[in-house]
mmCIF file of C-alpha atoms (C1' of nucleotides) in Angstrom:
data_model
loop_
_atom_site.group_PDB
_atom_site.id
_atom_site.type_symbol
_atom_site.label_atom_id
_atom_site.label_comp_id
_atom_site.label_asym_id
_atom_site.label_seq_id
_atom_site.Cartn_x
_atom_site.Cartn_y
_atom_site.Cartn_z
ATOM 1 C CA MET A 7 -0.947 43.520 33.513
ATOM 2 C CA GLU A 8 2.661 43.974 34.482
ATOM 3 C CA LEU A 9 4.643 47.182 34.025
ATOM 4 C CA ALA A 10 7.611 46.834 31.674
ATOM 5 C CA ARG A 11 9.244 50.176 32.506
ATOM 6 C CA THR A 12 8.832 51.459 36.058
ATOM 7 C CA ASP A 13 11.314 54.221 35.247
ATOM 8 C CA TYR A 14 8.717 55.784 32.959
ATOM 9 C CA LEU A 15 5.939 56.004 35.547
ATOM 10 C CA PRO A 16 4.266 59.437 35.048
ATOM 11 C CA ASP A 17 5.328 61.266 38.215
ATOM 12 C CA PRO A 18 3.312 64.519 38.534
ATOM 13 C CA ALA A 19 5.991 65.898 40.852
ATOM 14 C CA LEU A 20 8.554 66.203 38.065
ATOM 15 C CA ASP A 21 9.150 69.637 36.597
ATOM 16 C CA ALA A 22 8.083 70.326 33.018
ATOM 17 C CA ASP A 23 11.602 69.932 31.641
ATOM 18 C CA ALA A 24 12.037 66.520 33.248
ATOM 19 C CA MET A 25 8.664 65.465 31.863
ATOM 20 C CA ALA A 26 9.644 66.544 28.352
ATOM 21 C CA ALA A 27 12.997 64.796 28.689
ATOM 22 C CA MET A 28 11.255 61.576 29.693
ATOM 23 C CA GLN A 29 8.961 61.898 26.684
ATOM 24 C CA ARG A 30 11.952 62.114 24.334
ATOM 25 C CA ASP A 31 13.296 58.903 25.845
ATOM 26 C CA ILE A 32 9.896 57.252 25.527
ATOM 27 C CA ALA A 33 9.623 58.318 21.878
ATOM 28 C CA ALA A 34 13.057 56.804 21.228
ATOM 29 C CA ASP A 35 11.893 53.494 22.726
ATOM 30 C CA ALA A 36 8.488 53.545 21.013
ATOM 31 C CA VAL A 37 7.946 51.345 17.968
ATOM 32 C CA PHE A 38 5.853 52.968 15.234
ATOM 33 C CA ALA A 39 5.709 49.765 13.197
ATOM 34 C CA ASP A 40 3.434 46.735 13.351
ATOM 35 C CA ASP A 41 4.465 44.342 16.112
ATOM 36 C CA HIS A 42 1.184 42.823 17.270
ATOM 37 C CA GLY A 43 0.003 40.048 14.957
ATOM 38 C CA LEU A 44 -3.452 41.596 14.732
ATOM 39 C CA ALA A 45 -5.394 41.608 11.493
ATOM 40 C CA PRO A 46 -7.900 44.485 11.404
ATOM 41 C CA GLU A 47 -10.513 42.039 10.035
ATOM 42 C CA SER A 48 -10.188 39.937 13.172
ATOM 43 C CA LEU A 49 -11.543 42.880 15.154
ATOM 44 C CA ARG A 50 -14.352 43.932 12.841
ATOM 45 C CA LEU A 51 -17.484 44.551 14.849
ATOM 46 C CA ASP A 52 -19.877 45.902 12.253
ATOM 47 C CA ASP A 53 -19.282 43.133 9.732
ATOM 48 C CA PRO A 54 -22.218 40.693 9.610
ATOM 49 C CA ILE A 55 -19.896 37.965 8.291
ATOM 50 C CA ALA A 56 -17.868 38.098 11.494
ATOM 51 C CA ASP A 57 -20.826 36.652 13.396
ATOM 52 C CA THR A 58 -21.338 33.620 11.187
ATOM 53 C CA ASP A 59 -17.901 32.936 9.745
ATOM 54 C CA PRO A 60 -16.467 29.793 11.414
ATOM 55 C CA ALA A 61 -13.063 31.442 11.299
ATOM 56 C CA GLN A 62 -14.393 34.009 13.750
ATOM 57 C CA THR A 63 -15.740 31.433 16.198
ATOM 58 C CA ALA A 64 -12.465 31.799 18.066
ATOM 59 C CA LEU A 65 -13.751 35.143 19.290
ATOM 60 C CA GLY A 66 -15.700 33.210 21.854
ATOM 61 C CA GLY A 67 -12.584 31.718 23.394
ATOM 62 C CA ASP A 68 -9.140 32.906 22.442
ATOM 63 C CA GLY A 69 -9.836 35.702 19.977
ATOM 64 C CA PRO A 70 -8.024 39.042 20.251
ATOM 65 C CA VAL A 71 -8.779 41.212 23.271
ATOM 66 C CA VAL A 72 -9.098 44.966 22.751
ATOM 67 C CA VAL A 73 -9.185 47.211 25.803
ATOM 68 C CA GLY A 74 -10.723 50.678 25.805
ATOM 69 C CA VAL A 75 -9.584 53.143 28.489
ATOM 70 C CA ASP A 76 -11.211 56.408 29.512
ATOM 71 C CA GLN A 77 -11.045 58.873 32.404
ATOM 72 C CA ALA A 78 -13.436 61.097 34.328
ATOM 73 C CA PHE A 79 -12.692 63.589 37.086
ATOM 74 C CA ARG A 80 -14.027 64.540 40.464
ATOM 75 C CA GLU A 81 -12.988 67.193 42.982
ATOM 76 C CA ASP A 82 -9.388 66.116 43.256
ATOM 77 C CA GLU A 83 -9.032 62.684 41.776
ATOM 78 C CA ALA A 84 -8.933 61.102 38.352
ATOM 79 C CA VAL A 85 -10.855 57.869 37.784
ATOM 80 C CA SER A 86 -9.903 55.553 34.933
ATOM 81 C CA VAL A 87 -11.879 52.598 33.654
ATOM 82 C CA ALA A 88 -10.569 49.899 31.315
ATOM 83 C CA VAL A 89 -13.085 47.739 29.470
ATOM 84 C CA ALA A 90 -11.775 44.560 27.839
ATOM 85 C CA LEU A 91 -13.598 43.238 24.781
ATOM 86 C CA ARG A 92 -13.263 39.937 22.958
ATOM 87 C CA GLY A 93 -15.333 40.488 19.865
ATOM 88 C CA GLU A 94 -18.393 42.302 21.163
ATOM 89 C CA ARG A 95 -18.248 40.627 24.570
ATOM 90 C CA VAL A 96 -17.058 42.496 27.655
ATOM 91 C CA VAL A 97 -14.717 40.027 29.346
ATOM 92 C CA GLU A 98 -13.346 42.275 32.092
ATOM 93 C CA ARG A 99 -13.543 45.723 33.590
ATOM 94 C CA ALA A 100 -10.996 47.465 35.798
ATOM 95 C CA VAL A 101 -11.125 50.743 37.725
ATOM 96 C CA GLY A 102 -8.173 52.881 38.766
ATOM 97 C CA ARG A 103 -7.800 56.105 40.721
ATOM 98 C CA ALA A 104 -5.138 58.715 41.386
ATOM 99 C CA PRO A 105 -5.167 62.174 42.977
ATOM 100 C CA LEU A 106 -5.104 65.129 40.566
ATOM 101 C CA GLU A 107 -1.893 66.956 41.316
ATOM 102 C CA ILE A 108 -1.225 69.101 38.300
ATOM 103 C CA PRO A 109 -3.448 71.064 35.895
ATOM 104 C CA TYR A 110 -4.048 70.075 32.292
ATOM 105 C CA ILE A 111 -1.062 71.161 30.225
ATOM 106 C CA PRO A 112 -1.098 70.478 26.454
ATOM 107 C CA GLY A 113 1.675 68.002 25.757
ATOM 108 C CA LEU A 114 1.889 66.745 29.332
ATOM 109 C CA LEU A 115 -1.504 65.032 29.646
ATOM 110 C CA ALA A 116 0.016 61.679 30.646
ATOM 111 C CA PHE A 117 1.462 63.200 33.803
ATOM 112 C CA ARG A 118 -1.989 64.343 34.921
ATOM 113 C CA GLU A 119 -4.041 61.262 33.992
ATOM 114 C CA GLY A 120 -1.431 58.549 33.696
ATOM 115 C CA GLY A 121 -1.476 57.542 37.344
ATOM 116 C CA ALA A 122 -5.128 56.520 37.275
ATOM 117 C CA ILE A 123 -4.637 54.632 33.998
ATOM 118 C CA VAL A 124 -1.673 52.693 35.361
ATOM 119 C CA ASP A 125 -3.672 51.909 38.503
ATOM 120 C CA ALA A 126 -6.502 50.476 36.403
ATOM 121 C CA LEU A 127 -4.333 48.526 33.986
ATOM 122 C CA ARG A 128 -2.209 46.924 36.704
ATOM 123 C CA SER A 129 -5.332 45.297 38.093
ATOM 124 C CA LEU A 130 -6.389 43.980 34.693
ATOM 125 C CA SER A 131 -5.926 40.197 34.534
ATOM 126 C CA VAL A 132 -6.474 39.589 30.814
ATOM 127 C CA ALA A 133 -3.576 40.250 28.444
ATOM 128 C CA PRO A 134 -4.739 42.887 25.896
ATOM 129 C CA ASP A 135 -3.784 42.489 22.236
ATOM 130 C CA LEU A 136 -4.475 46.194 21.788
ATOM 131 C CA LEU A 137 -5.140 49.181 24.027
ATOM 132 C CA VAL A 138 -7.228 52.123 22.793
ATOM 133 C CA LEU A 139 -6.452 55.320 24.715
ATOM 134 C CA ASP A 140 -8.267 58.660 24.782
ATOM 135 C CA GLY A 141 -5.890 61.250 23.373
ATOM 136 C CA SER A 142 -2.887 61.317 21.107
ATOM 137 C CA GLY A 143 -0.031 58.919 20.553
ATOM 138 C CA ARG A 144 2.487 59.907 17.925
ATOM 139 C CA ILE A 145 0.615 63.133 17.157
ATOM 140 C CA HIS A 146 2.495 64.969 19.863
ATOM 141 C CA TYR A 147 5.276 67.579 20.111
ATOM 142 C CA ARG A 148 7.757 64.826 21.032
ATOM 143 C CA GLU A 149 5.859 61.873 19.511
ATOM 144 C CA ALA A 150 5.112 60.716 23.042
ATOM 145 C CA GLY A 151 1.442 61.368 23.727
ATOM 146 C CA ILE A 152 -0.471 59.455 26.394
ATOM 147 C CA ALA A 153 -1.085 56.457 24.095
ATOM 148 C CA THR A 154 2.637 56.126 23.396
ATOM 149 C CA HIS A 155 3.543 56.634 27.044
ATOM 150 C CA VAL A 156 1.146 53.923 28.267
ATOM 151 C CA GLY A 157 2.164 51.587 25.456
ATOM 152 C CA VAL A 158 5.850 51.782 26.325
ATOM 153 C CA LEU A 159 5.117 51.555 30.070
ATOM 154 C CA PHE A 160 3.475 48.140 29.605
ATOM 155 C CA ASP A 161 5.123 47.281 26.284
ATOM 156 C CA VAL A 162 1.723 46.618 24.749
ATOM 157 C CA PRO A 163 0.341 47.680 21.341
ATOM 158 C CA THR A 164 -1.622 50.948 21.678
ATOM 159 C CA VAL A 165 -3.426 53.513 19.540
ATOM 160 C CA GLY A 166 -4.623 56.974 20.500
ATOM 161 C CA VAL A 167 -8.060 58.310 19.584
ATOM 162 C CA ALA A 168 -8.596 62.054 20.126
ATOM 163 C CA LYS A 169 -11.458 64.395 19.307
ATOM 164 C CA ASN A 170 -9.202 67.321 18.511
ATOM 165 C CA LEU A 171 -5.841 67.768 16.813
ATOM 166 C CA LEU A 172 -2.968 68.620 19.174
ATOM 167 C CA CYS A 173 -0.340 69.414 16.545
ATOM 168 C CA GLY A 174 0.705 68.499 13.041
ATOM 169 C CA THR A 175 -0.777 69.504 9.684
ATOM 170 C CA PRO A 176 -3.457 67.621 7.727
ATOM 171 C CA VAL A 177 -2.520 67.077 4.055
ATOM 172 C CA SER A 178 -5.865 68.538 2.974
ATOM 173 C CA ASP A 179 -7.907 71.070 4.912
ATOM 174 C CA VAL A 180 -10.375 69.028 6.906
ATOM 175 C CA GLU A 181 -12.243 72.205 7.780
ATOM 176 C CA GLU A 182 -13.062 72.987 4.169
ATOM 177 C CA ARG A 183 -15.079 69.895 3.411
ATOM 178 C CA TYR A 184 -17.103 67.416 5.418
ATOM 179 C CA LEU A 185 -15.616 63.938 5.127
ATOM 180 C CA ASP A 186 -17.729 60.949 4.201
ATOM 181 C CA ALA A 187 -17.883 57.950 6.505
ATOM 182 C CA GLY A 188 -14.737 55.864 6.057
ATOM 183 C CA GLU A 189 -12.603 58.720 4.714
ATOM 184 C CA ARG A 190 -9.205 59.467 6.181
ATOM 185 C CA VAL A 191 -6.823 62.384 5.828
ATOM 186 C CA ALA A 192 -3.168 62.048 6.784
ATOM 187 C CA VAL A 193 -1.645 64.334 9.412
ATOM 188 C CA GLU A 194 2.006 65.215 8.884
ATOM 189 C CA ALA A 195 4.646 66.428 11.279
ATOM 190 C CA ASP A 196 5.434 70.133 11.030
ATOM 191 C CA ASP A 197 7.685 72.504 12.989
ATOM 192 C CA GLU A 198 5.642 71.830 16.129
ATOM 193 C CA VAL A 199 6.845 68.225 16.137
ATOM 194 C CA GLU A 200 10.466 68.407 17.233
ATOM 195 C CA THR A 201 11.413 64.732 17.146
ATOM 196 C CA CYS A 202 10.926 63.837 13.476
ATOM 197 C CA ALA A 203 11.266 65.290 10.010
ATOM 198 C CA ASN A 204 8.568 67.607 8.684
ATOM 199 C CA GLY A 205 6.265 65.749 6.330
ATOM 200 C CA THR A 206 6.395 62.477 8.270
ATOM 201 C CA THR A 207 2.894 61.003 8.548
ATOM 202 C CA ILE A 208 2.166 60.805 12.288
ATOM 203 C CA GLY A 209 -1.549 60.013 12.235
ATOM 204 C CA HIS A 210 -4.865 60.523 10.463
ATOM 205 C CA PHE A 211 -8.205 62.221 10.705
ATOM 206 C CA TYR A 212 -10.684 59.378 10.402
ATOM 207 C CA GLN A 213 -14.381 59.861 9.704
ATOM 208 C CA SER A 214 -15.947 56.941 11.592
ATOM 209 C CA ARG A 215 -19.459 58.132 10.945
ATOM 210 C CA GLN A 216 -21.292 60.863 9.030
ATOM 211 C CA TYR A 217 -24.836 62.061 8.439
ATOM 212 C CA GLU A 218 -26.447 61.940 5.014
ATOM 213 C CA ASN A 219 -26.615 65.712 4.746
ATOM 214 C CA PRO A 220 -23.504 67.092 6.521
ATOM 215 C CA THR A 221 -24.554 70.611 5.543
ATOM 216 C CA ARG A 222 -27.377 70.616 8.052
ATOM 217 C CA ARG A 223 -25.808 68.370 10.671
ATOM 218 C CA HIS A 224 -22.396 66.801 10.757
ATOM 219 C CA VAL A 225 -20.043 64.629 12.816
ATOM 220 C CA ASN A 226 -16.433 65.701 13.418
ATOM 221 C CA PRO A 227 -13.734 63.220 12.480
ATOM 222 C CA LEU A 228 -11.631 61.345 15.029
ATOM 223 C CA VAL A 229 -7.895 62.013 15.260
ATOM 224 C CA VAL A 230 -6.114 58.647 15.273
ATOM 225 C CA SER A 231 -2.428 58.072 15.858
ATOM 226 C CA PRO A 232 -0.281 55.076 16.747
ATOM 227 C CA GLY A 233 0.875 54.723 20.323
ATOM 228 C CA HIS A 234 3.343 51.842 20.406
ATOM 229 C CA ARG A 235 4.022 48.747 18.279
ATOM 230 C CA VAL A 236 1.500 49.833 15.632
ATOM 231 C CA ALA A 237 2.219 51.439 12.254
ATOM 232 C CA THR A 238 0.547 54.763 11.505
ATOM 233 C CA GLY A 239 -1.692 53.433 8.752
ATOM 234 C CA THR A 240 -2.572 50.321 10.724
ATOM 235 C CA ALA A 241 -3.672 52.385 13.708
ATOM 236 C CA THR A 242 -6.515 53.864 11.689
ATOM 237 C CA ALA A 243 -7.448 50.476 10.198
ATOM 238 C CA LEU A 244 -7.647 48.932 13.663
ATOM 239 C CA VAL A 245 -9.743 51.790 15.019
ATOM 240 C CA ALA A 246 -12.023 51.620 11.974
ATOM 241 C CA ALA A 247 -12.542 47.909 12.619
ATOM 242 C CA THR A 248 -13.672 48.504 16.185
ATOM 243 C CA CYS A 249 -16.252 51.146 15.297
ATOM 244 C CA ALA A 250 -19.822 49.844 15.303
ATOM 245 C CA GLY A 251 -21.992 52.628 13.956
ATOM 246 C CA TYR A 252 -21.096 55.305 16.461
ATOM 247 C CA LYS A 253 -18.488 58.049 16.251
ATOM 248 C CA LEU A 254 -16.290 56.499 18.935
ATOM 249 C CA PRO A 255 -14.773 53.017 18.633
ATOM 250 C CA GLU A 256 -16.706 50.503 20.754
ATOM 251 C CA PRO A 257 -13.976 49.902 23.356
ATOM 252 C CA THR A 258 -13.731 53.651 24.003
ATOM 253 C CA ARG A 259 -17.492 54.132 23.978
ATOM 254 C CA LEU A 260 -18.016 51.418 26.575
ATOM 255 C CA ALA A 261 -15.177 52.681 28.766
ATOM 256 C CA ASP A 262 -16.664 56.168 28.410
ATOM 257 C CA GLY A 263 -20.026 54.999 29.662
ATOM 258 C CA ALA A 264 -18.504 52.921 32.452
ATOM 259 C CA VAL A 265 -16.484 55.823 33.874
ATOM 260 C CA GLY A 266 -19.705 57.748 33.876
ATOM 261 C CA ASP A 267 -21.544 55.575 36.384
ATOM 262 C CA VAL A 268 -18.411 55.077 38.494
ATOM 263 C CA THR A 269 -18.063 58.854 38.782
ATOM 264 C CA ARG A 270 -21.713 59.746 39.347
ATOM 265 C "C1'" DG B 18 5.562 89.749 22.226
ATOM 266 C "C1'" DC B 19 1.819 86.696 19.619
ATOM 267 C "C1'" DG B 20 -0.414 82.525 18.557
ATOM 268 C "C1'" DA B 21 -1.371 77.376 19.446
ATOM 269 C "C1'" DC B 22 -2.712 74.022 22.639
ATOM 270 C "C1'" DA B 23 -5.098 65.962 23.509
ATOM 271 C "C1'" DG B 24 -8.312 65.900 28.209
ATOM 272 C "C1'" DA C 6 -12.419 67.352 31.228
ATOM 273 C "C1'" DT C 7 -16.595 69.866 33.618
ATOM 274 C "C1'" DC C 8 -20.962 73.075 34.645
ATOM 275 C "C1'" DT C 9 -26.270 71.295 32.181
ATOM 276 C "C1'" DT C 10 -32.453 70.758 29.410
ATOM 277 C "C1'" DG C 11 -34.370 70.857 25.768
ATOM 278 C "C1'" DT C 12 -34.340 70.544 21.057
ATOM 279 C "C1'" DC C 13 -33.366 69.975 16.117
ATOM 280 C "C1'" DG C 14 -32.544 66.509 12.660
ATOM 281 C "C1'" DC C 15 -31.725 61.882 10.801
#
DNA sequence: GCGACAG
DNA sequence: ATCTTGTCGC
């Protein structure tokens, strides 16, 4: 794919203030509204009807392409793998690398891992209808998490899927009760989010999977937020549609496994 | 000064 | 994220 904004390339050499300033610009350019023409049902992987419905036959040829991206690390380099899926079929895989030049700093993740992601995505030949990134999008101090950053860089629809909450406040205490599969709890902006009004919904906790008796053994919910060109509520619906029985959405799960063997 | 903090 | 085997539970 082609970069849309070379001026937003995540340069690790910038100082923290310049990085934050760039994120405010990125957030201003980001679109937290649906601009993708994707219907969540068109991505459904766990729906039996999707395999036999004639309307879904297009998945074999020109159906929507969802790309999962994940990173792994070695001594001093970050490796990123992008796995492109059309339906449940892997249509392409791309690998990217970049030297690790700065430590992990909450809020500045894109400047540590972004280089490898850009390297991988630039070599991807299929045009993704949606990119699923590991980490936050709008759930970020400046509404410019790694999913938003990458989305604006390529001007492609993106969503962020994290395993932990970076900032924001859930409308109901997720820690108090185990969520059932399919449940979602909105996450609102609070004082930690400096670019939008408190109370704005910036993402959701989404329980993709749960055990029958959560008391004895339970699964933690995913933290989903829109990256670019996707509305907050839609982000969770799209992620839910790409989950196929496991905690992580299929694109992410496959990219996760792929980075594994590339790294080992 | 103290607490919070994606991967 | 990463260092790491078995083990408990569904």
